Amino acid sequence: METSEYTTLASVELRHWWHRGMRAISAALLDPQYARWPGLRILDAGCGTGGDGVFLGRYGQVIGVDYSAEATAWARQRMPGRVGRASVLALPFADDSFDLVTSYDVLYHQGVPDEATALAEVRRVLRPGARFLLRLPAYNWLRSRHDRQVHTRRRYTAGQVRAMLTDAGFAVERCTYGLSLLFPLSLATRLLERFTPDRGAASAMALPTAPINEALHSVMALEAAWIAAGRSFPFGLSVIALARNAKPFTARPKTLAAHPPSVEVS
């Protein structure tokens, strides 16, 4: 991701309709499992500037790692003492360290040339029977200027995500598209890009005016409610999957350390 995009992301991710909406969808998938079970040990693998780590704190104790020095600098301001710099291809944690791992829009990146290695690392650090929440951008044919800004390597279909997770040893419990109700608007915008000159377009993550921001967030809240009811969307701009580590389950410990001793966080 371009350095300027991290600055924009850090300034808007707690308020922007897209980020708020995607966190609502995450809650729709996680709440049925964990709303009454706080105190999880959680890893946000590719934590970016830390906004999602703050959200995940409702479920337990969150550690964030990211390969980008720019991202971790911002994330440490939101998650002091709980952020480290590391690649999803080589997570610096012991086996069976976490009850939940999340990865939001990370494995699609040019810096992750091999999803299988990253997924094997996620499965290694997950406890038996623990869960993995994965989000990735949808459809290669929807590439846009924003994909260039954030260094997209590829985009995915729901079928591809299911297959990747299954091949890596996960049992997929839920898989759905997101940003679906607004898909026609997003599609029109991206098609229009192809017929207009690129003059250094502004970041797609820029915050819109307050009325537009709230209106778009309301649409995303409807999506989250639909998913919370156990339903899925057949298309959208993102793919979101919840999967379980298919190793035999063992009882989780009653107490949690501040963080796994095999990683230094600051």
mmCIF file of C-alpha atoms in Angstrom:
data_model
loop_
_atom_site.group_PDB
_atom_site.id
_atom_site.type_symbol
_atom_site.label_atom_id
_atom_site.label_comp_id
_atom_site.label_asym_id
_atom_site.label_seq_id
_atom_site.Cartn_x
_atom_site.Cartn_y
_atom_site.Cartn_z
ATOM 1 C CA MET A 1 0.000 0.000 0.000
ATOM 2 C CA GLU A 2 1.206 3.507 -0.766
ATOM 3 C CA THR A 3 2.449 5.332 2.336
ATOM 4 C CA SER A 4 -0.121 8.078 1.833
ATOM 5 C CA GLU A 5 -2.905 5.479 1.976
ATOM 6 C CA TYR A 6 -1.904 4.504 5.518
ATOM 7 C CA THR A 7 -2.210 8.122 6.593
ATOM 8 C CA THR A 8 -5.655 8.370 5.026
ATOM 9 C CA LEU A 9 -6.724 5.028 6.496
ATOM 10 C CA ALA A 10 -5.639 5.974 10.007
ATOM 11 C CA SER A 11 -7.546 9.245 9.849
ATOM 12 C CA VAL A 12 -10.873 7.813 8.647
ATOM 13 C CA GLU A 13 -11.197 4.116 9.555
ATOM 14 C CA LEU A 14 -13.102 4.657 12.800
ATOM 15 C CA ARG A 15 -15.696 6.840 11.040
ATOM 16 C CA HIS A 16 -15.805 5.757 7.385
ATOM 17 C CA TRP A 17 -19.007 3.970 6.299
ATOM 18 C CA TRP A 18 -17.151 1.094 4.643
ATOM 19 C CA HIS A 19 -14.997 0.268 7.655
ATOM 20 C CA ARG A 20 -17.896 0.618 10.073
ATOM 21 C CA GLY A 21 -20.055 -1.531 7.828
ATOM 22 C CA MET A 22 -17.445 -4.250 7.500
ATOM 23 C CA ARG A 23 -16.972 -4.299 11.267
ATOM 24 C CA ALA A 24 -20.752 -4.745 11.599
ATOM 25 C CA ILE A 25 -20.556 -7.723 9.228
ATOM 26 C CA SER A 26 -17.676 -9.160 11.283
ATOM 27 C CA ALA A 27 -19.807 -8.798 14.404
ATOM 28 C CA ALA A 28 -22.708 -10.534 12.634
ATOM 29 C CA LEU A 29 -20.449 -13.552 12.073
ATOM 30 C CA LEU A 30 -18.601 -13.511 15.403
ATOM 31 C CA ASP A 31 -21.342 -12.599 17.879
ATOM 32 C CA PRO A 32 -23.213 -15.930 17.608
ATOM 33 C CA GLN A 33 -19.996 -17.680 18.647
ATOM 34 C CA TYR A 34 -18.395 -15.249 21.071
ATOM 35 C CA ALA A 35 -20.802 -12.555 22.318
ATOM 36 C CA ARG A 36 -21.286 -14.515 25.554
ATOM 37 C CA TRP A 37 -17.701 -15.744 25.669
ATOM 38 C CA PRO A 38 -15.361 -12.762 26.148
ATOM 39 C CA GLY A 39 -11.734 -13.262 27.093
ATOM 40 C CA LEU A 40 -10.474 -14.805 23.863
ATOM 41 C CA ARG A 41 -6.857 -14.573 22.829
ATOM 42 C CA ILE A 42 -7.044 -12.929 19.390
ATOM 43 C CA LEU A 43 -4.532 -12.231 16.625
ATOM 44 C CA ASP A 44 -5.271 -9.622 13.945
ATOM 45 C CA ALA A 45 -2.877 -10.786 11.233
ATOM 46 C CA GLY A 46 -2.186 -7.747 9.073
ATOM 47 C CA CYS A 47 -3.659 -5.255 11.531
ATOM 48 C CA GLY A 48 -3.086 -2.163 9.377
ATOM 49 C CA THR A 49 -3.496 1.016 11.385
ATOM 50 C CA GLY A 50 -5.320 -0.681 14.254
ATOM 51 C CA GLY A 51 -8.992 0.193 13.863
ATOM 52 C CA ASP A 52 -10.132 -3.413 13.555
ATOM 53 C CA GLY A 53 -8.003 -4.383 16.546
ATOM 54 C CA VAL A 54 -9.918 -1.856 18.638
ATOM 55 C CA PHE A 55 -13.202 -3.403 17.461
ATOM 56 C CA LEU A 56 -12.014 -6.950 18.204
ATOM 57 C CA GLY A 57 -11.311 -5.940 21.793
ATOM 58 C CA ARG A 58 -14.969 -6.642 22.572
ATOM 59 C CA TYR A 59 -14.160 -10.358 22.277
ATOM 60 C CA GLY A 60 -10.950 -10.493 24.278
ATOM 61 C CA GLN A 61 -7.281 -9.640 24.287
ATOM 62 C CA VAL A 62 -5.983 -8.601 20.845
ATOM 63 C CA ILE A 63 -2.456 -8.754 19.451
ATOM 64 C CA GLY A 64 -1.852 -7.089 16.084
ATOM 65 C CA VAL A 65 0.959 -7.701 13.611
ATOM 66 C CA ASP A 66 1.673 -6.051 10.287
ATOM 67 C CA TYR A 67 4.647 -6.102 7.923
ATOM 68 C CA SER A 68 4.445 -2.384 7.218
ATOM 69 C CA ALA A 69 6.400 -0.051 9.492
ATOM 70 C CA GLU A 70 3.989 2.765 8.583
ATOM 71 C CA ALA A 71 0.981 0.673 9.589
ATOM 72 C CA THR A 72 2.432 -0.519 12.894
ATOM 73 C CA ALA A 73 3.418 3.027 13.827
ATOM 74 C CA TRP A 74 -0.235 4.054 13.584
ATOM 75 C CA ALA A 75 -1.556 0.842 15.168
ATOM 76 C CA ARG A 76 0.634 1.267 18.257
ATOM 77 C CA GLN A 77 -1.156 4.517 18.998
ATOM 78 C CA ARG A 78 -4.484 2.643 19.166
ATOM 79 C CA MET A 79 -3.202 -0.610 20.669
ATOM 80 C CA PRO A 80 -0.228 0.372 22.861
ATOM 81 C CA GLY A 81 1.877 -2.570 23.944
ATOM 82 C CA ARG A 82 0.023 -5.010 21.680
ATOM 83 C CA VAL A 83 1.433 -4.490 18.166
ATOM 84 C CA GLY A 84 4.405 -6.161 16.513
ATOM 85 C CA ARG A 85 5.941 -6.081 13.055
ATOM 86 C CA ALA A 86 5.775 -9.431 11.268
ATOM 87 C CA SER A 87 4.703 -11.092 8.027
ATOM 88 C CA VAL A 88 1.652 -13.333 7.735
ATOM 89 C CA LEU A 89 4.010 -15.742 5.957
ATOM 90 C CA ALA A 90 6.019 -16.270 9.177
ATOM 91 C CA LEU A 91 3.981 -15.480 12.286
ATOM 92 C CA PRO A 92 6.253 -15.172 15.342
ATOM 93 C CA PHE A 93 4.017 -17.142 17.711
ATOM 94 C CA ALA A 94 4.050 -20.621 19.186
ATOM 95 C CA ASP A 95 1.702 -23.320 17.914
ATOM 96 C CA ASP A 96 -1.863 -23.241 19.301
ATOM 97 C CA SER A 97 -1.528 -19.693 20.671
ATOM 98 C CA PHE A 98 -4.885 -18.136 19.717
ATOM 99 C CA ASP A 99 -8.628 -18.682 20.056
ATOM 100 C CA LEU A 100 -9.392 -16.468 17.048
ATOM 101 C CA VAL A 101 -7.345 -15.113 14.135
ATOM 102 C CA THR A 102 -8.616 -12.415 11.790
ATOM 103 C CA SER A 103 -7.157 -11.272 8.489
ATOM 104 C CA TYR A 104 -8.881 -8.348 6.804
ATOM 105 C CA ASP A 105 -7.847 -7.657 3.205
ATOM 106 C CA VAL A 106 -4.279 -8.935 3.570
ATOM 107 C CA LEU A 107 -3.741 -12.134 1.578
ATOM 108 C CA TYR A 108 -4.649 -10.415 -1.705
ATOM 109 C CA HIS A 109 -1.596 -8.158 -1.450
ATOM 110 C CA GLN A 110 1.483 -8.253 -3.688
ATOM 111 C CA GLY A 111 3.539 -8.799 -0.535
ATOM 112 C CA VAL A 112 1.802 -12.170 0.006
ATOM 113 C CA PRO A 113 2.682 -14.209 -3.103
ATOM 114 C CA ASP A 114 1.577 -17.517 -1.562
ATOM 115 C CA GLU A 115 -1.778 -17.760 0.233
ATOM 116 C CA ALA A 116 -1.133 -21.412 1.142
ATOM 117 C CA THR A 117 1.887 -20.508 3.281
ATOM 118 C CA ALA A 118 -0.039 -17.752 5.049
ATOM 119 C CA LEU A 119 -3.020 -20.025 5.713
ATOM 120 C CA ALA A 120 -0.724 -22.759 7.047
ATOM 121 C CA GLU A 121 0.750 -20.230 9.464
ATOM 122 C CA VAL A 122 -2.692 -19.119 10.594
ATOM 123 C CA ARG A 123 -3.733 -22.716 11.196
ATOM 124 C CA ARG A 124 -0.510 -23.424 13.074
ATOM 125 C CA VAL A 125 -1.015 -20.607 15.602
ATOM 126 C CA LEU A 126 -4.736 -21.363 16.069
ATOM 127 C CA ARG A 127 -5.800 -23.674 18.832
ATOM 128 C CA PRO A 128 -7.600 -26.875 17.795
ATOM 129 C CA GLY A 129 -11.213 -26.054 16.977
ATOM 130 C CA ALA A 130 -10.551 -22.287 17.031
ATOM 131 C CA ARG A 131 -11.764 -19.982 14.277
ATOM 132 C CA PHE A 132 -10.370 -17.827 11.480
ATOM 133 C CA LEU A 133 -12.223 -14.830 10.021
ATOM 134 C CA LEU A 134 -10.974 -13.922 6.544
ATOM 135 C CA ARG A 135 -11.945 -11.054 4.245
ATOM 136 C CA LEU A 136 -10.700 -10.538 0.688
ATOM 137 C CA PRO A 137 -11.675 -8.349 -2.303
ATOM 138 C CA ALA A 138 -13.970 -9.949 -4.885
ATOM 139 C CA TYR A 139 -13.680 -10.494 -8.649
ATOM 140 C CA ASN A 140 -10.523 -9.856 -10.638
ATOM 141 C CA TRP A 141 -12.572 -8.125 -13.315
ATOM 142 C CA LEU A 142 -13.432 -5.409 -10.773
ATOM 143 C CA ARG A 143 -9.879 -4.116 -10.500
ATOM 144 C CA SER A 144 -9.756 -0.337 -10.137
ATOM 145 C CA ARG A 145 -7.397 2.544 -9.503
ATOM 146 C CA HIS A 146 -7.756 1.813 -5.818
ATOM 147 C CA ASP A 147 -6.259 -1.638 -6.443
ATOM 148 C CA ARG A 148 -3.156 0.046 -7.811
ATOM 149 C CA GLN A 149 -2.972 2.327 -4.772
ATOM 150 C CA VAL A 150 -3.139 -0.591 -2.335
ATOM 151 C CA HIS A 151 -0.949 -2.971 -4.418
ATOM 152 C CA THR A 152 -3.546 -5.649 -5.139
ATOM 153 C CA ARG A 153 -2.127 -8.926 -6.480
ATOM 154 C CA ARG A 154 -5.463 -10.658 -7.095
ATOM 155 C CA ARG A 155 -9.161 -10.629 -6.230
ATOM 156 C CA TYR A 156 -11.282 -13.687 -5.423
ATOM 157 C CA THR A 157 -14.624 -15.417 -5.801
ATOM 158 C CA ALA A 158 -16.415 -17.039 -2.875
ATOM 159 C CA GLY A 159 -15.736 -20.430 -4.433
ATOM 160 C CA GLN A 160 -12.013 -19.741 -4.583
ATOM 161 C CA VAL A 161 -11.960 -18.648 -0.942
ATOM 162 C CA ARG A 162 -13.845 -21.765 0.141
ATOM 163 C CA ALA A 163 -11.433 -23.967 -1.797
ATOM 164 C CA MET A 164 -8.350 -22.218 -0.382
ATOM 165 C CA LEU A 165 -9.557 -22.636 3.183
ATOM 166 C CA THR A 166 -10.611 -26.254 2.701
ATOM 167 C CA ASP A 167 -7.283 -27.143 1.082
ATOM 168 C CA ALA A 168 -5.480 -25.552 4.030
ATOM 169 C CA GLY A 169 -7.317 -27.767 6.530
ATOM 170 C CA PHE A 170 -10.111 -25.452 7.644
ATOM 171 C CA ALA A 171 -13.791 -26.317 7.902
ATOM 172 C CA VAL A 172 -15.728 -23.408 6.371
ATOM 173 C CA GLU A 173 -18.731 -22.467 8.515
ATOM 174 C CA ARG A 174 -19.903 -19.306 6.738
ATOM 175 C CA CYS A 175 -18.910 -17.710 3.441
ATOM 176 C CA THR A 176 -20.667 -14.728 1.909
ATOM 177 C CA TYR A 177 -20.093 -11.714 -0.250
ATOM 178 C CA GLY A 178 -20.291 -8.259 1.292
ATOM 179 C CA LEU A 179 -20.923 -4.736 0.004
ATOM 180 C CA SER A 180 -23.676 -6.322 -2.042
ATOM 181 C CA LEU A 181 -26.607 -3.916 -1.824
ATOM 182 C CA LEU A 182 -24.356 -1.136 -3.113
ATOM 183 C CA PHE A 183 -22.792 -3.376 -5.743
ATOM 184 C CA PRO A 184 -24.556 -1.739 -8.752
ATOM 185 C CA LEU A 185 -23.267 1.688 -7.695
ATOM 186 C CA SER A 186 -19.752 0.343 -7.153
ATOM 187 C CA LEU A 187 -19.813 -1.483 -10.474
ATOM 188 C CA ALA A 188 -20.912 1.651 -12.335
ATOM 189 C CA THR A 189 -18.172 3.696 -10.668
ATOM 190 C CA ARG A 190 -15.470 1.211 -11.609
ATOM 191 C CA LEU A 191 -16.663 0.881 -15.174
ATOM 192 C CA LEU A 192 -16.710 4.655 -15.506
ATOM 193 C CA GLU A 193 -13.061 4.758 -14.414
ATOM 194 C CA ARG A 194 -12.122 2.887 -17.579
ATOM 195 C CA PHE A 195 -13.371 5.714 -19.752
ATOM 196 C CA THR A 196 -11.956 8.626 -17.771
ATOM 197 C CA PRO A 197 -8.323 9.730 -17.576
ATOM 198 C CA ASP A 198 -6.331 8.941 -14.439
ATOM 199 C CA ARG A 199 -5.002 12.237 -13.139
ATOM 200 C CA GLY A 200 -3.830 10.980 -9.789
ATOM 201 C CA ALA A 201 -7.250 10.188 -8.403
ATOM 202 C CA ALA A 202 -7.950 10.886 -4.751
ATOM 203 C CA SER A 203 -7.899 7.974 -2.350
ATOM 204 C CA ALA A 204 -10.986 5.769 -2.448
ATOM 205 C CA MET A 205 -10.773 5.728 1.351
ATOM 206 C CA ALA A 206 -11.422 9.455 1.680
ATOM 207 C CA LEU A 207 -14.301 10.286 4.016
ATOM 208 C CA PRO A 208 -17.461 11.486 2.202
ATOM 209 C CA THR A 209 -19.729 14.195 3.565
ATOM 210 C CA ALA A 210 -21.544 13.307 6.793
ATOM 211 C CA PRO A 211 -25.012 12.728 5.245
ATOM 212 C CA ILE A 212 -23.611 10.465 2.518
ATOM 213 C CA ASN A 213 -21.395 8.660 5.023
ATOM 214 C CA GLU A 214 -24.350 7.896 7.289
ATOM 215 C CA ALA A 215 -26.625 6.878 4.414
ATOM 216 C CA LEU A 216 -24.089 4.406 3.064
ATOM 217 C CA HIS A 217 -23.431 3.069 6.541
ATOM 218 C CA SER A 218 -27.170 2.451 6.971
ATOM 219 C CA VAL A 219 -27.140 0.268 3.862
ATOM 220 C CA MET A 220 -24.184 -1.703 5.234
ATOM 221 C CA ALA A 221 -26.042 -2.127 8.530
ATOM 222 C CA LEU A 222 -28.856 -3.801 6.591
ATOM 223 C CA GLU A 223 -26.335 -6.201 5.069
ATOM 224 C CA ALA A 224 -24.970 -7.015 8.516
ATOM 225 C CA ALA A 225 -28.493 -7.735 9.794
ATOM 226 C CA TRP A 226 -29.141 -10.064 6.827
ATOM 227 C CA ILE A 227 -25.912 -11.965 7.522
ATOM 228 C CA ALA A 228 -26.644 -12.081 11.266
ATOM 229 C CA ALA A 229 -29.908 -13.843 10.392
ATOM 230 C CA GLY A 230 -27.889 -16.669 8.829
ATOM 231 C CA ARG A 231 -28.310 -15.574 5.212
ATOM 232 C CA SER A 232 -25.668 -14.869 2.568
ATOM 233 C CA PHE A 233 -25.254 -12.665 -0.494
ATOM 234 C CA PRO A 234 -24.554 -14.187 -3.942
ATOM 235 C CA PHE A 235 -22.308 -11.325 -5.110
ATOM 236 C CA GLY A 236 -20.523 -8.245 -3.789
ATOM 237 C CA LEU A 237 -17.218 -6.384 -3.640
ATOM 238 C CA SER A 238 -15.790 -8.473 -0.784
ATOM 239 C CA VAL A 239 -15.736 -12.115 0.281
ATOM 240 C CA ILE A 240 -15.983 -12.846 4.007
ATOM 241 C CA ALA A 241 -15.504 -16.328 5.443
ATOM 242 C CA LEU A 242 -15.566 -17.804 8.941
ATOM 243 C CA ALA A 243 -13.740 -21.115 9.226
ATOM 244 C CA ARG A 244 -12.784 -23.490 12.010
ATOM 245 C CA ASN A 245 -9.385 -25.052 12.512
ATOM 246 C CA ALA A 246 -10.189 -28.687 11.841
ATOM 247 C CA LYS A 247 -7.627 -30.112 14.244
ATOM 248 C CA PRO A 248 -9.134 -32.050 17.184
ATOM 249 C CA PHE A 249 -10.573 -29.687 19.783
ATOM 250 C CA THR A 250 -9.084 -29.434 23.291
ATOM 251 C CA ALA A 251 -10.327 -27.366 26.210
ATOM 252 C CA ARG A 252 -9.017 -23.799 26.248
ATOM 253 C CA PRO A 253 -7.065 -22.587 29.295
ATOM 254 C CA LYS A 254 -8.966 -20.691 31.969
ATOM 255 C CA THR A 255 -6.401 -17.884 32.166
ATOM 256 C CA LEU A 256 -4.700 -15.866 29.445
ATOM 257 C CA ALA A 257 -1.205 -14.461 29.407
ATOM 258 C CA ALA A 258 -0.747 -10.807 28.486
ATOM 259 C CA HIS A 259 0.583 -11.997 25.124
ATOM 260 C CA PRO A 260 2.423 -15.035 23.785
ATOM 261 C CA PRO A 261 6.053 -14.892 24.979
ATOM 262 C CA SER A 262 7.480 -15.630 21.520
ATOM 263 C CA VAL A 263 6.766 -12.171 20.074
ATOM 264 C CA GLU A 264 7.908 -8.726 21.137
ATOM 265 C CA VAL A 265 5.191 -6.084 20.950
ATOM 266 C CA SER A 266 5.348 -2.401 21.617
#
